[in-house]
């Protein structure tokens, strides 16, 4: 009980800080809702109850040497199917949470760290109170109660810490885990299940010589984002899967702070996707490679049917360029020859030697360099395998005419002021929304995500510039003129994530990135499915259609480069 009292007292304090917004947003942050928010609700009849605890742990992450100090989620089923919480042995990742559409879920979250924390269910469409908005961050020793119905269709999501200004470091220390949702529609499909349906959580980390995690703290490093030296898959280094000669479903999640992967096989075999963020696709998509930015998921159909027992395939992150500011990339390539991190990487860069270097600031592998992610060893011959379905699930294709603001898209303007990456010219503030960030519940909106830092000017594209300024007028974004700075020099790729319901991408325009660079990534985007996170390359402009249904309140949108998020590259919609 003392925990709850604690909670109330702290909520009271927090509440006074939010008084201004309570007045501006009636009903949402009233004293009553603030006090009740962390108590189980009688009216909510949970089918599933789980307990999640965040605490410090010591885990053998690396194969030899000392254990690694991490922060870890532990889970326990209190009510409902046992498989809801699937613990990964000897792993710093949180358990996989397996939900079914329609389940009513209550989660008791205990913060046993010695710092504040809160969990966000990335990809799930849940009420504000259960979305892990940083305003609900709890202190050490406190408890937070989430209640939500699983409204999502079958697909892959994940959960992670969303503690304001500590998100990047807490996720880095281990506070993340995978979520699967299944539904009847999916059950009717003959997709690989059970031991043939596996996680592929990809992260990069840097360890010191005592096997402890190293994180960056310098401002410049944070502006570029953390890039680690070692690639971990499902919480382990040098991951090798033993597979049978049949099809598998691998649920790939980029759980890294800021590294962007270009997934591809070493032998050039294309990759087939059956799902994107939180949902299956209408039909499978086969691509030469797939780009996967932080926060994005892709469900892969990996078929080893034609492979020989004893053979081994390596999944790589293939080389690409143009995701980092040109200056930064140049500095990295200058170091290309002297990296001493295995010949493979240096050698893959061809004559250009563009990206082979170590990250100057983070000390890790350069963004865009080639390295292995995991290997797949074929160990057993089996005679039957599910066949790739030609159709997966049905959903409505959203287009412009579904939106009520075709000519006045909601802007998400990316800018990088010195030491301050921003959205719509502003940094995050807990209790503020701009006019165009207020969205009526039930509406479907067109949103335009683009870079706004003088890049177009540098490229002498006056047409593009005009378009942006006229949009500014329509969108009422006068404040953005102050957001210039850094210009093209600071332009880099940003994975933009919107909380709440998934959206669909309707257009992608590239103006400003070098053709040679864009050519290294452009065939790896899957725009045919539902998305909640989209990689926006430098100079790229992406239009999406997003429904804002079911729940009122504050729903964040932010860069999922977690260093950027913590530096304030986050805003929120207020759905009323
Ligand atoms: Cu996965 Cu608001 O984040
Ligand atoms: Cu999210
Ligand atoms: Cu960013």
Tab-separated table of C-alpha atoms in Angstrom, residues 113-413:
chain	number	residue	atom	x	y	z
A	113	UNK	CA	15.543	0.648	-10.777
A	114	UNK	CA	17.111	3.517	-8.928
A	115	UNK	CA	15.955	6.014	-11.514
A	116	UNK	CA	12.575	7.013	-12.969
A	117	UNK	CA	11.045	4.894	-15.724
A	118	UNK	CA	7.921	4.116	-17.734
A	119	UNK	CA	7.074	1.533	-20.427
A	120	UNK	CA	5.670	2.346	-23.843
A	121	UNK	CA	4.005	-0.317	-26.031
A	122	UNK	CA	5.351	0.698	-29.409
A	123	UNK	CA	2.868	-0.251	-32.117
A	124	UNK	CA	-0.120	-0.944	-29.905
A	125	UNK	CA	-3.128	1.310	-30.276
A	126	UNK	CA	-3.991	2.059	-26.649
A	127	UNK	CA	-5.433	4.932	-24.584
A	128	UNK	CA	-3.177	7.810	-23.594
A	129	UNK	CA	-3.029	6.603	-20.003
A	130	UNK	CA	-1.649	3.262	-21.102
A	131	UNK	CA	0.703	4.504	-23.793
A	132	UNK	CA	3.682	5.241	-21.575
A	133	UNK	CA	3.645	8.972	-22.192
A	134	UNK	CA	6.586	10.426	-20.250
A	135	UNK	CA	4.147	12.435	-18.096
A	136	UNK	CA	3.407	9.112	-16.392
A	137	UNK	CA	7.013	8.331	-15.548
A	138	UNK	CA	7.222	6.715	-12.116
A	139	UNK	CA	9.928	6.958	-9.520
A	140	UNK	CA	11.949	4.099	-8.074
A	141	UNK	CA	9.760	1.888	-5.923
A	142	UNK	CA	6.536	2.996	-7.564
A	143	UNK	CA	3.970	1.060	-9.541
A	144	UNK	CA	2.076	1.968	-12.684
A	145	UNK	CA	-1.021	0.168	-13.906
A	146	UNK	CA	-1.763	-0.123	-17.611
A	147	UNK	CA	-5.108	-1.255	-18.956
A	148	UNK	CA	-5.805	-1.729	-22.615
A	149	UNK	CA	-7.640	-3.882	-25.055
A	150	UNK	CA	-5.512	-5.353	-27.811
A	151	UNK	CA	-7.073	-3.647	-30.823
A	152	UNK	CA	-4.238	-4.374	-33.217
A	153	UNK	CA	-4.398	-7.038	-35.843
A	154	UNK	CA	-1.759	-9.731	-36.054
A	155	UNK	CA	1.748	-8.375	-36.252
A	156	UNK	CA	4.944	-7.509	-34.465
A	157	UNK	CA	5.441	-4.664	-32.038
A	158	UNK	CA	7.702	-4.045	-29.097
A	159	UNK	CA	7.908	-2.320	-25.771
A	160	UNK	CA	10.601	-0.155	-24.328
A	161	UNK	CA	11.362	2.506	-21.795
A	162	UNK	CA	9.983	5.934	-22.664
A	163	UNK	CA	11.421	7.900	-19.804
A	164	UNK	CA	11.924	11.451	-20.915
A	165	UNK	CA	15.598	12.198	-21.439
A	166	UNK	CA	16.523	8.705	-20.254
A	167	UNK	CA	14.891	6.683	-23.032
A	168	UNK	CA	18.067	6.206	-25.043
A	169	UNK	CA	20.191	5.113	-22.135
A	170	UNK	CA	17.563	2.853	-20.559
A	171	UNK	CA	16.852	1.107	-23.849
A	172	UNK	CA	20.590	0.798	-24.349
A	173	UNK	CA	20.984	-0.793	-20.907
A	174	UNK	CA	18.372	-3.371	-21.904
A	175	UNK	CA	14.864	-2.040	-21.310
A	176	UNK	CA	13.112	-3.405	-24.389
A	177	UNK	CA	11.294	-6.520	-25.532
A	178	UNK	CA	9.251	-7.903	-28.422
A	179	UNK	CA	5.441	-8.062	-28.666
A	180	UNK	CA	3.515	-10.375	-30.945
A	181	UNK	CA	-0.181	-10.089	-31.635
A	182	UNK	CA	-2.155	-12.814	-33.337
A	183	UNK	CA	-5.755	-12.911	-34.541
A	184	UNK	CA	-8.158	-15.272	-36.297
A	185	UNK	CA	-7.263	-13.998	-39.712
A	186	UNK	CA	-3.632	-14.859	-39.165
A	187	UNK	CA	-4.477	-18.246	-37.681
A	188	UNK	CA	-6.227	-19.155	-40.922
A	189	UNK	CA	-3.035	-18.589	-42.879
A	190	UNK	CA	-0.483	-21.346	-43.059
A	191	UNK	CA	2.368	-19.280	-41.614
A	192	UNK	CA	5.298	-20.796	-39.749
A	193	UNK	CA	4.421	-21.157	-36.062
A	194	UNK	CA	5.977	-22.204	-32.791
A	195	UNK	CA	9.648	-23.043	-33.159
A	196	UNK	CA	9.519	-21.752	-36.754
A	197	UNK	CA	8.348	-18.302	-35.724
A	198	UNK	CA	11.361	-16.579	-34.197
A	199	UNK	CA	12.467	-13.151	-33.015
A	200	UNK	CA	15.295	-11.279	-34.733
A	201	UNK	CA	15.900	-8.312	-32.475
A	202	UNK	CA	18.913	-6.437	-33.818
A	203	UNK	CA	20.900	-4.045	-31.642
A	204	UNK	CA	24.393	-2.623	-31.513
A	205	UNK	CA	26.367	-2.210	-28.346
A	206	UNK	CA	29.864	-1.285	-27.276
A	207	UNK	CA	31.554	-3.223	-24.488
A	208	UNK	CA	34.675	-2.290	-22.597
A	209	UNK	CA	37.363	-4.837	-21.794
A	210	UNK	CA	35.462	-5.843	-18.656
A	211	UNK	CA	32.399	-6.656	-20.757
A	212	UNK	CA	30.502	-3.625	-19.514
A	213	UNK	CA	28.263	-1.553	-21.747
A	214	UNK	CA	29.713	1.755	-22.864
A	215	UNK	CA	27.391	4.561	-23.768
A	216	UNK	CA	28.193	7.974	-25.162
A	217	UNK	CA	27.578	11.181	-23.329
A	218	UNK	CA	29.205	13.889	-25.418
A	219	UNK	CA	26.879	16.314	-27.140
A	220	UNK	CA	28.333	15.780	-30.583
A	221	UNK	CA	28.000	12.031	-30.291
A	222	UNK	CA	24.397	12.373	-29.229
A	223	UNK	CA	23.637	14.614	-32.206
A	224	UNK	CA	24.883	11.894	-34.537
A	225	UNK	CA	23.376	9.087	-32.476
A	226	UNK	CA	24.998	6.161	-30.737
A	227	UNK	CA	26.664	3.591	-32.987
A	228	UNK	CA	28.007	0.476	-31.285
A	229	UNK	CA	30.890	-1.814	-32.188
A	230	UNK	CA	29.187	-5.163	-31.710
A	231	UNK	CA	25.996	-6.446	-33.244
A	232	UNK	CA	23.698	-8.398	-30.955
A	233	UNK	CA	20.763	-10.473	-32.135
A	234	UNK	CA	18.175	-11.472	-29.564
A	235	UNK	CA	20.535	-10.191	-26.895
A	236	UNK	CA	23.546	-12.237	-27.996
A	237	UNK	CA	26.694	-11.649	-30.001
A	238	UNK	CA	27.683	-13.858	-32.975
A	239	UNK	CA	24.219	-15.314	-33.234
A	240	UNK	CA	23.863	-18.504	-35.219
A	241	UNK	CA	20.471	-20.081	-35.845
A	242	UNK	CA	20.174	-23.792	-36.593
A	243	UNK	CA	17.442	-24.149	-39.166
A	244	UNK	CA	15.680	-26.959	-41.003
A	245	UNK	CA	15.051	-27.116	-44.732
A	246	UNK	CA	11.741	-25.293	-44.567
A	247	UNK	CA	10.241	-21.818	-44.246
A	248	UNK	CA	10.567	-19.678	-41.130
A	249	UNK	CA	9.051	-16.466	-39.964
A	250	UNK	CA	11.606	-14.160	-38.409
A	251	UNK	CA	10.230	-11.086	-36.702
A	252	UNK	CA	12.942	-8.545	-37.237
A	253	UNK	CA	12.997	-5.509	-35.000
A	254	UNK	CA	15.574	-2.789	-35.091
A	255	UNK	CA	15.965	-2.181	-31.364
A	256	UNK	CA	19.098	-0.091	-31.784
A	257	UNK	CA	19.368	3.484	-30.618
A	258	UNK	CA	20.351	4.946	-33.960
A	259	UNK	CA	21.831	2.349	-36.285
A	260	UNK	CA	20.049	1.745	-39.572
A	261	UNK	CA	20.390	-1.741	-41.062
A	262	UNK	CA	20.227	-2.750	-44.686
A	263	UNK	CA	19.242	-6.389	-44.347
A	264	UNK	CA	20.402	-8.713	-47.084
A	265	UNK	CA	21.883	-12.133	-47.739
A	266	UNK	CA	25.552	-12.525	-48.481
A	267	UNK	CA	24.843	-14.436	-51.693
A	268	UNK	CA	22.426	-11.882	-53.118
A	269	UNK	CA	19.274	-13.938	-52.548
A	270	UNK	CA	16.405	-11.470	-52.221
A	271	UNK	CA	14.439	-11.104	-48.986
A	272	UNK	CA	10.720	-11.639	-48.640
A	273	UNK	CA	8.644	-9.646	-46.163
A	274	UNK	CA	5.197	-10.659	-44.981
A	275	UNK	CA	4.672	-7.916	-42.435
A	276	UNK	CA	5.743	-4.412	-41.510
A	277	UNK	CA	5.137	-2.391	-38.343
A	278	UNK	CA	2.446	-4.161	-36.298
A	279	UNK	CA	0.650	-5.744	-39.251
A	280	UNK	CA	0.856	-8.360	-41.960
A	281	UNK	CA	1.040	-7.124	-45.539
A	282	UNK	CA	-1.690	-7.690	-48.121
A	283	UNK	CA	0.724	-9.805	-50.048
A	284	UNK	CA	4.370	-10.730	-49.638
A	285	UNK	CA	6.985	-8.334	-50.964
A	286	UNK	CA	10.329	-9.506	-52.261
A	287	UNK	CA	13.185	-7.036	-52.217
A	288	UNK	CA	16.915	-7.216	-52.958
A	289	UNK	CA	17.463	-5.875	-49.430
A	290	UNK	CA	15.341	-4.263	-46.722
A	291	UNK	CA	16.131	-1.065	-44.856
A	292	UNK	CA	15.324	-1.279	-41.163
A	293	UNK	CA	15.603	1.881	-39.085
A	294	UNK	CA	15.362	2.094	-35.287
A	295	UNK	CA	11.812	1.276	-34.179
A	296	UNK	CA	10.835	-0.403	-37.454
A	297	UNK	CA	9.818	-4.049	-37.705
A	298	UNK	CA	9.665	-6.375	-40.649
A	299	UNK	CA	8.377	-9.917	-40.584
A	300	UNK	CA	10.619	-11.947	-42.847
A	301	UNK	CA	9.729	-15.149	-44.629
A	302	UNK	CA	13.025	-16.998	-44.760
A	303	UNK	CA	12.788	-20.200	-46.735
A	304	UNK	CA	15.612	-22.697	-46.412
A	305	UNK	CA	13.783	-25.463	-48.324
A	306	UNK	CA	16.240	-25.582	-51.185
A	307	UNK	CA	19.309	-25.385	-49.035
A	308	UNK	CA	21.652	-28.249	-48.359
A	309	UNK	CA	22.168	-29.597	-44.897
A	310	UNK	CA	25.497	-28.250	-43.709
A	311	UNK	CA	25.253	-25.019	-45.659
A	312	UNK	CA	25.427	-21.686	-43.941
A	313	UNK	CA	23.895	-18.368	-44.896
A	314	UNK	CA	24.903	-15.060	-43.444
A	315	UNK	CA	22.549	-12.166	-43.114
A	316	UNK	CA	24.387	-8.896	-43.459
A	317	UNK	CA	23.816	-5.287	-43.059
A	318	UNK	CA	24.922	-4.321	-46.568
A	319	UNK	CA	26.797	-1.121	-47.325
A	320	UNK	CA	24.895	2.068	-48.053
A	321	UNK	CA	25.665	5.756	-47.975
A	322	UNK	CA	24.085	9.123	-47.435
A	323	UNK	CA	22.396	8.586	-44.072
A	324	UNK	CA	24.856	10.750	-42.183
A	325	UNK	CA	25.825	14.393	-42.726
A	326	UNK	CA	28.409	14.624	-45.546
A	327	UNK	CA	31.043	16.150	-43.293
A	328	UNK	CA	30.679	13.407	-40.764
A	329	UNK	CA	30.809	10.757	-43.415
A	330	UNK	CA	33.985	12.266	-44.782
A	331	UNK	CA	35.628	12.177	-41.388
A	332	UNK	CA	34.656	8.566	-41.023
A	333	UNK	CA	35.990	7.602	-44.421
A	334	UNK	CA	39.242	9.352	-43.602
A	335	UNK	CA	39.652	6.796	-40.910
A	336	UNK	CA	38.607	4.014	-43.215
A	337	UNK	CA	41.983	2.439	-43.643
A	338	UNK	CA	43.013	2.348	-40.041
A	339	UNK	CA	40.047	0.787	-38.392
A	340	UNK	CA	41.549	-2.552	-37.515
A	341	UNK	CA	38.206	-4.175	-36.967
A	342	UNK	CA	38.400	-7.131	-39.258
A	343	UNK	CA	39.328	-6.892	-42.905
A	344	UNK	CA	35.874	-7.700	-44.097
A	345	UNK	CA	34.414	-4.300	-43.533
A	346	UNK	CA	37.196	-2.342	-45.116
A	347	UNK	CA	37.261	-4.586	-48.110
A	348	UNK	CA	33.601	-4.311	-48.911
A	349	UNK	CA	33.693	-0.640	-49.665
A	350	UNK	CA	35.118	-1.084	-53.104
A	351	UNK	CA	37.330	1.573	-54.584
A	352	UNK	CA	35.587	4.435	-52.896
A	353	UNK	CA	36.447	3.575	-49.348
A	354	UNK	CA	33.530	5.701	-48.314
A	355	UNK	CA	32.175	4.123	-45.222
A	356	UNK	CA	34.660	1.686	-43.921
A	357	UNK	CA	35.758	3.786	-41.007
A	358	UNK	CA	34.987	3.675	-37.365
A	359	UNK	CA	32.463	6.129	-36.076
A	360	UNK	CA	34.525	9.070	-34.968
A	361	UNK	CA	32.379	9.973	-32.046
A	362	UNK	CA	30.717	6.802	-30.947
A	363	UNK	CA	33.779	4.716	-31.687
A	364	UNK	CA	31.611	2.061	-33.321
A	365	UNK	CA	31.081	0.705	-36.792
A	366	UNK	CA	30.256	3.467	-39.225
A	367	UNK	CA	26.643	3.971	-40.207
A	368	UNK	CA	26.306	2.237	-43.561
A	369	UNK	CA	29.281	-0.078	-43.323
A	370	UNK	CA	28.946	-3.772	-44.084
A	371	UNK	CA	28.941	-6.300	-41.283
A	372	UNK	CA	27.338	-9.664	-40.539
A	373	UNK	CA	24.188	-9.702	-38.401
A	374	UNK	CA	23.535	-13.398	-37.875
A	375	UNK	CA	24.200	-16.708	-39.551
A	376	UNK	CA	21.791	-19.494	-40.338
A	377	UNK	CA	23.129	-23.008	-40.393
A	378	UNK	CA	21.016	-25.634	-42.105
A	379	UNK	CA	21.172	-28.626	-39.810
A	380	UNK	CA	18.248	-30.855	-40.640
A	381	UNK	CA	16.337	-32.010	-43.679
A	382	UNK	CA	12.568	-32.055	-43.421
A	383	UNK	CA	10.149	-32.914	-46.161
A	384	UNK	CA	7.372	-30.419	-45.659
A	385	UNK	CA	7.188	-26.696	-45.359
A	386	UNK	CA	4.433	-24.132	-45.496
A	387	UNK	CA	4.246	-22.417	-48.861
A	388	UNK	CA	4.421	-18.659	-49.124
A	389	UNK	CA	0.803	-17.487	-49.414
A	390	UNK	CA	0.158	-15.238	-52.391
A	391	UNK	CA	-2.305	-13.190	-50.315
A	392	UNK	CA	-1.941	-12.474	-46.630
A	393	UNK	CA	-4.542	-10.171	-45.132
A	394	UNK	CA	-7.030	-7.665	-46.463
A	395	UNK	CA	-7.026	-4.073	-45.440
A	396	UNK	CA	-8.174	-0.834	-46.929
A	397	UNK	CA	-5.594	1.082	-48.818
A	398	UNK	CA	-5.806	4.636	-47.518
A	399	UNK	CA	-5.376	7.434	-50.004
A	400	UNK	CA	-5.602	11.178	-50.161
A	401	UNK	CA	-9.353	11.253	-50.491
A	402	UNK	CA	-9.741	9.563	-47.116
A	403	UNK	CA	-8.078	12.508	-45.431
A	404	UNK	CA	-9.973	15.678	-44.579
A	405	UNK	CA	-6.955	17.934	-45.082
A	406	UNK	CA	-5.628	17.084	-48.521
A	407	UNK	CA	-4.432	20.599	-49.253
A	408	UNK	CA	-3.258	21.370	-45.769
A	409	UNK	CA	-1.220	18.436	-44.560
A	410	UNK	CA	-0.066	18.415	-40.971
A	411	UNK	CA	3.640	19.193	-41.164
A	412	UNK	CA	6.389	17.266	-39.473
A	413	UNK	CA	9.403	19.379	-40.319
